[in-house]
């Protein structure tokens, strides 16, 4: 298959940077300029600069830009408040909204030629998932103290030797399922688009997949957000 | 979005994890068993811990299914 042309990699390569041709480079510099890193920084820059530009000055009667962002932020907060209660939503909002917006933009950016989805690399999704995983347990300890252990012990005392490994395994399965679902969906989208562009790009063959790609991007970002919310609220509520 | 559709979306997201969780639970069980057998005990206990933790993995998968079937808010 032909290698996709990623414009940041091309620019960096002409500047003399050792852009790796495989997924991950060898040296630290090669790791830093590998495509998923540079496109992550592009998405971060996008998410920092575009709201700054469109928001303008905040006013009581919102203009166009402020209205748009208020709808997005208000919708996200309402969505979270529905699923984990108002208090939890207010506490976890900065982190989860960051994840949702980042993953949404990172998924969508791969639909443009010359760009790549950072989330089509397993490293990025595992990083997101590990943050969610550790935050879940930190929240559990914060809300229940040492009694958080009860979440892992099951309801019946003499079944503890059986339940403890089972609960631990199902908690570790969350890391895998959360990260590999996002990675797999987005990687499939990217690969399919690449193959269709190569085979019949002149006849608009990738067009249906582009439409599906928008759908998949939104759904996967929502699913990641929703599952993080479910894990957080499960850690915050009492053991059954 | 009406609350009915929102509920459908939430449940869809929740149930789309079922198949993956089953597969990954079993894989993680086998992985832990294999690690204990070959790295911690140096192959002396060779097939047994892998098999025992495979059992734990399958049990975890089914417990997940059972919990999901037992949910009160469906």
XYZ file of C-alpha atoms in Angstrom:
314
model
C 0.000 0.000 0.000
C 1.181 3.490 -0.698
C 2.298 5.521 2.237
C -0.119 8.364 3.001
C 1.372 11.820 2.646
C 1.222 13.548 6.016
C 2.069 17.188 5.563
C 3.561 17.775 9.030
C 5.871 14.797 8.550
C 6.876 16.124 5.135
C 7.651 19.570 6.569
C 9.598 18.121 9.477
C 11.529 15.822 7.174
C 12.554 18.713 4.955
C 13.755 20.464 8.127
C 16.081 17.511 8.726
C 14.143 15.794 11.509
C 14.405 11.988 11.675
C 10.729 11.254 10.996
C 10.209 7.513 11.440
C 8.661 5.526 8.598
C 7.333 2.785 10.834
C 4.819 3.413 13.579
C 7.373 4.386 16.260
C 10.952 5.618 15.924
C 14.103 4.534 17.747
C 15.609 7.636 19.328
C 13.793 10.101 21.567
C 13.712 12.757 18.861
C 12.342 10.260 16.352
C 9.666 9.317 18.883
C 8.790 12.962 19.409
C 8.340 13.712 15.713
C 6.499 10.495 14.831
C 3.147 11.251 13.172
C 0.830 10.428 16.039
C 2.744 12.826 18.312
C 2.854 15.701 15.855
C -0.809 15.319 15.008
C -1.679 15.164 18.693
C 0.048 18.518 19.083
C -1.839 19.810 16.068
C -5.127 18.787 17.652
C -4.084 20.396 20.933
C -3.149 23.620 19.154
C -6.461 23.515 17.288
C -8.394 23.083 20.509
C -6.495 25.914 22.199
C -6.412 28.439 19.377
C -9.797 28.006 17.687
C -11.907 28.652 20.820
C -9.687 31.668 21.597
C -10.291 33.060 18.122
C -13.999 32.321 17.887
C -14.948 33.139 21.442
C -13.843 36.768 21.366
C -14.920 38.619 24.471
C -17.499 36.921 26.636
C -20.711 38.886 26.792
C -24.054 38.490 28.490
C -25.827 38.331 25.131
C -23.775 35.727 23.299
C -22.607 36.255 19.767
C -22.223 33.531 17.159
C -18.976 32.016 18.429
C -19.903 32.142 22.077
C -23.271 30.569 21.299
C -21.625 27.639 19.531
C -19.258 26.877 22.386
C -21.979 27.344 24.978
C -24.087 24.737 23.193
C -21.193 22.275 23.106
C -20.090 22.791 26.701
C -23.649 22.937 28.010
C -24.574 19.795 26.102
C -21.576 17.924 27.474
C -22.325 19.027 31.016
C -25.970 18.038 30.697
C -24.976 14.664 29.306
C -22.623 14.086 32.225
C -25.124 15.325 34.813
C -27.690 12.847 33.491
C -25.353 9.943 34.022
C -23.339 10.719 37.149
C -25.282 13.380 39.021
C -24.666 17.107 39.269
C -21.906 16.964 41.881
C -19.860 14.346 40.076
C -20.385 16.106 36.783
C -19.079 19.381 38.191
C -16.064 17.654 39.707
C -15.050 15.567 36.688
C -16.141 17.979 33.976
C -12.732 19.470 33.030
C -11.107 16.095 32.488
C -13.979 14.374 30.712
C -14.799 17.329 28.482
C -11.137 17.486 27.493
C -11.207 13.816 26.588
C -14.432 14.150 24.630
C -13.327 17.181 22.613
C -9.823 15.855 22.057
C -10.977 12.431 20.891
C -13.700 13.910 18.701
C -11.312 16.284 16.918
C -8.588 13.651 16.763
C -10.989 11.190 15.137
C -12.338 13.717 12.662
C -9.013 15.166 11.586
C -8.094 11.905 9.867
C -10.888 12.395 7.345
C -8.948 15.173 5.628
C -6.232 14.203 3.164
C -2.797 15.023 4.527
C -3.886 14.537 8.118
C -3.910 11.465 10.304
C -5.937 10.515 13.348
C -3.663 10.323 16.377
C -6.196 7.919 17.875
C -5.403 5.394 15.135
C -2.237 4.675 17.103
C -2.592 2.366 20.082
C -0.169 4.437 22.183
C -2.513 7.416 22.282
C -5.631 5.448 23.171
C -3.835 3.432 25.839
C -2.573 6.681 27.350
C -6.124 8.068 27.515
C -7.427 4.814 28.931
C -4.751 4.560 31.608
C -5.603 8.061 32.796
C -9.257 7.050 33.063
C -8.340 3.781 34.821
C -6.168 5.399 37.478
C -8.614 8.241 38.009
C -11.348 5.671 38.612
C -9.419 4.094 41.464
C -8.256 7.423 42.874
C -11.899 8.506 42.947
C -12.865 5.250 44.645
C -10.258 5.712 47.363
C -11.227 9.368 47.756
C -14.906 8.587 48.230
C -14.683 5.392 50.307
C -11.246 5.507 51.895
C -9.945 2.041 52.704
C -13.455 0.648 52.296
C -12.983 0.856 48.547
C -11.502 -2.642 48.828
C -15.069 -3.892 49.347
C -15.708 -3.170 45.681
C -13.352 -6.014 44.851
C -14.455 -8.552 47.432
C -17.987 -9.393 46.374
C -20.980 -9.815 48.691
C -20.135 -13.103 50.486
C -17.052 -13.382 52.767
C -16.090 -16.995 52.039
C -16.192 -16.360 48.308
C -13.409 -13.748 48.528
C -10.616 -15.968 47.118
C -12.801 -16.544 44.069
C -14.168 -13.030 43.670
C -10.927 -11.087 44.097
C -9.178 -12.431 40.959
C -12.423 -12.207 39.021
C -12.941 -8.554 39.917
C -9.300 -7.705 39.225
C -9.460 -9.392 35.832
C -12.642 -7.587 34.888
C -11.075 -4.265 35.909
C -8.049 -4.935 33.731
C -10.320 -5.991 30.887
C -11.710 -2.451 30.976
C -8.336 -1.013 30.001
C -8.114 -3.307 27.014
C -11.686 -2.954 25.833
C -11.746 0.841 26.175
C -8.454 1.401 24.379
C -8.706 -1.271 21.709
C -12.248 -0.330 20.728
C -11.277 3.275 19.999
C -8.022 2.287 18.341
C -9.587 -0.458 16.256
C -12.459 1.623 14.954
C -10.332 4.588 14.000
C -7.519 2.507 12.556
C -10.023 0.587 10.447
C -11.457 3.860 9.160
C -8.018 5.221 8.294
C -6.829 2.038 6.605
C -10.023 1.629 4.635
C -9.851 5.228 3.442
C -6.211 4.784 2.435
C -6.924 1.627 0.465
C -9.958 3.091 -1.283
C -8.064 6.279 -2.176
C -5.311 4.173 -3.650
C -7.638 1.894 -5.615
C -10.302 4.221 -6.967
C -9.829 7.661 -5.484
C -10.594 9.310 -8.820
C -14.082 7.765 -8.886
C -15.091 8.976 -5.392
C -14.945 5.431 -4.037
C -14.008 6.626 -0.499
C -17.043 8.909 -0.302
C -19.403 6.479 1.514
C -16.620 5.556 3.900
C -16.009 9.241 4.564
C -19.657 9.615 5.600
C -19.391 6.515 7.778
C -16.136 7.917 9.157
C -17.896 11.025 10.468
C -20.476 8.799 12.135
C -17.865 6.460 13.628
C -15.798 9.391 14.914
C -18.735 10.931 16.771
C -19.982 7.604 18.115
C -16.577 6.505 19.357
C -15.918 9.819 21.096
C -19.342 9.571 22.766
C -18.780 5.949 23.755
C -15.412 6.744 25.317
C -16.982 9.614 27.273
C -19.946 7.509 28.323
C -17.915 4.530 29.482
C -15.563 6.782 31.459
C -18.616 8.312 33.122
C -20.021 4.861 33.910
C -16.727 3.696 35.422
C -16.403 6.858 37.496
C -19.935 6.642 38.827
C -19.466 2.935 39.594
C -16.375 3.809 41.627
C -18.206 6.586 43.464
C -21.313 4.648 44.503
C -21.436 2.195 47.393
C -20.382 -1.415 47.047
C -23.297 -3.730 46.459
C -32.631 14.657 21.710
C -35.536 13.122 23.573
C -34.847 11.208 26.759
C -35.922 7.965 25.115
C -33.266 8.200 22.437
C -30.656 9.240 24.980
C -31.448 6.145 26.992
C -31.127 3.997 23.894
C -27.728 5.506 23.170
C -26.529 4.912 26.724
C -27.661 1.300 26.675
C -26.148 0.737 23.244
C -22.800 2.009 24.468
C -23.061 -0.163 27.517
C -24.009 -3.333 25.703
C -21.526 -2.852 22.907
C -18.882 -3.645 25.515
C -20.292 -7.107 26.264
C -18.534 -9.104 23.572
C -15.223 -7.336 23.960
C -15.236 -7.692 27.724
C -15.815 -11.436 27.445
C -12.903 -11.850 25.045
C -10.505 -9.606 26.951
C -11.351 -11.111 30.342
C -10.359 -14.543 29.090
C -7.201 -13.185 27.456
C -6.132 -11.353 30.602
C -6.768 -14.421 32.721
C -4.599 -16.549 30.452
C -1.975 -13.789 30.329
C -1.692 -13.566 34.115
C -1.508 -17.357 34.394
C 1.136 -17.598 31.688
C 3.189 -14.842 33.313
C 3.031 -16.568 36.705
C 3.947 -19.934 35.185
C 6.860 -18.880 33.022
C 8.273 -15.702 34.559
C 7.582 -15.989 38.287
C 7.876 -19.751 38.829
C 10.195 -20.420 35.905
C 8.098 -23.094 34.204
C 8.010 -25.445 37.202
C 4.229 -25.208 37.542
C 3.867 -25.071 33.829
C 0.360 -25.813 32.631
C -1.483 -25.510 35.920
C -1.531 -21.807 36.780
C -2.369 -20.964 33.172
C -5.342 -23.311 33.326
C -6.490 -22.047 36.727
C -6.334 -18.425 35.646
C -8.060 -19.310 32.384
C -10.866 -20.518 34.625
C -10.806 -17.226 36.528
C -10.927 -15.321 33.253
C -13.946 -17.276 32.028
C -15.606 -16.776 35.411
C -14.935 -13.022 35.191
C -16.460 -12.933 31.720
C -19.597 -14.683 32.895
C -19.845 -12.563 36.038
C -19.811 -9.518 33.783
C -22.658 -10.954 31.730
C -24.549 -11.844 34.906
C -24.144 -8.323 36.317
C -25.337 -6.846 33.086
C -28.394 -9.100 33.039
C -29.123 -8.190 36.658
C -29.206 -4.438 36.162
C -32.151 -2.732 37.780
C -32.377 0.269 35.433
C -33.252 -1.577 32.247
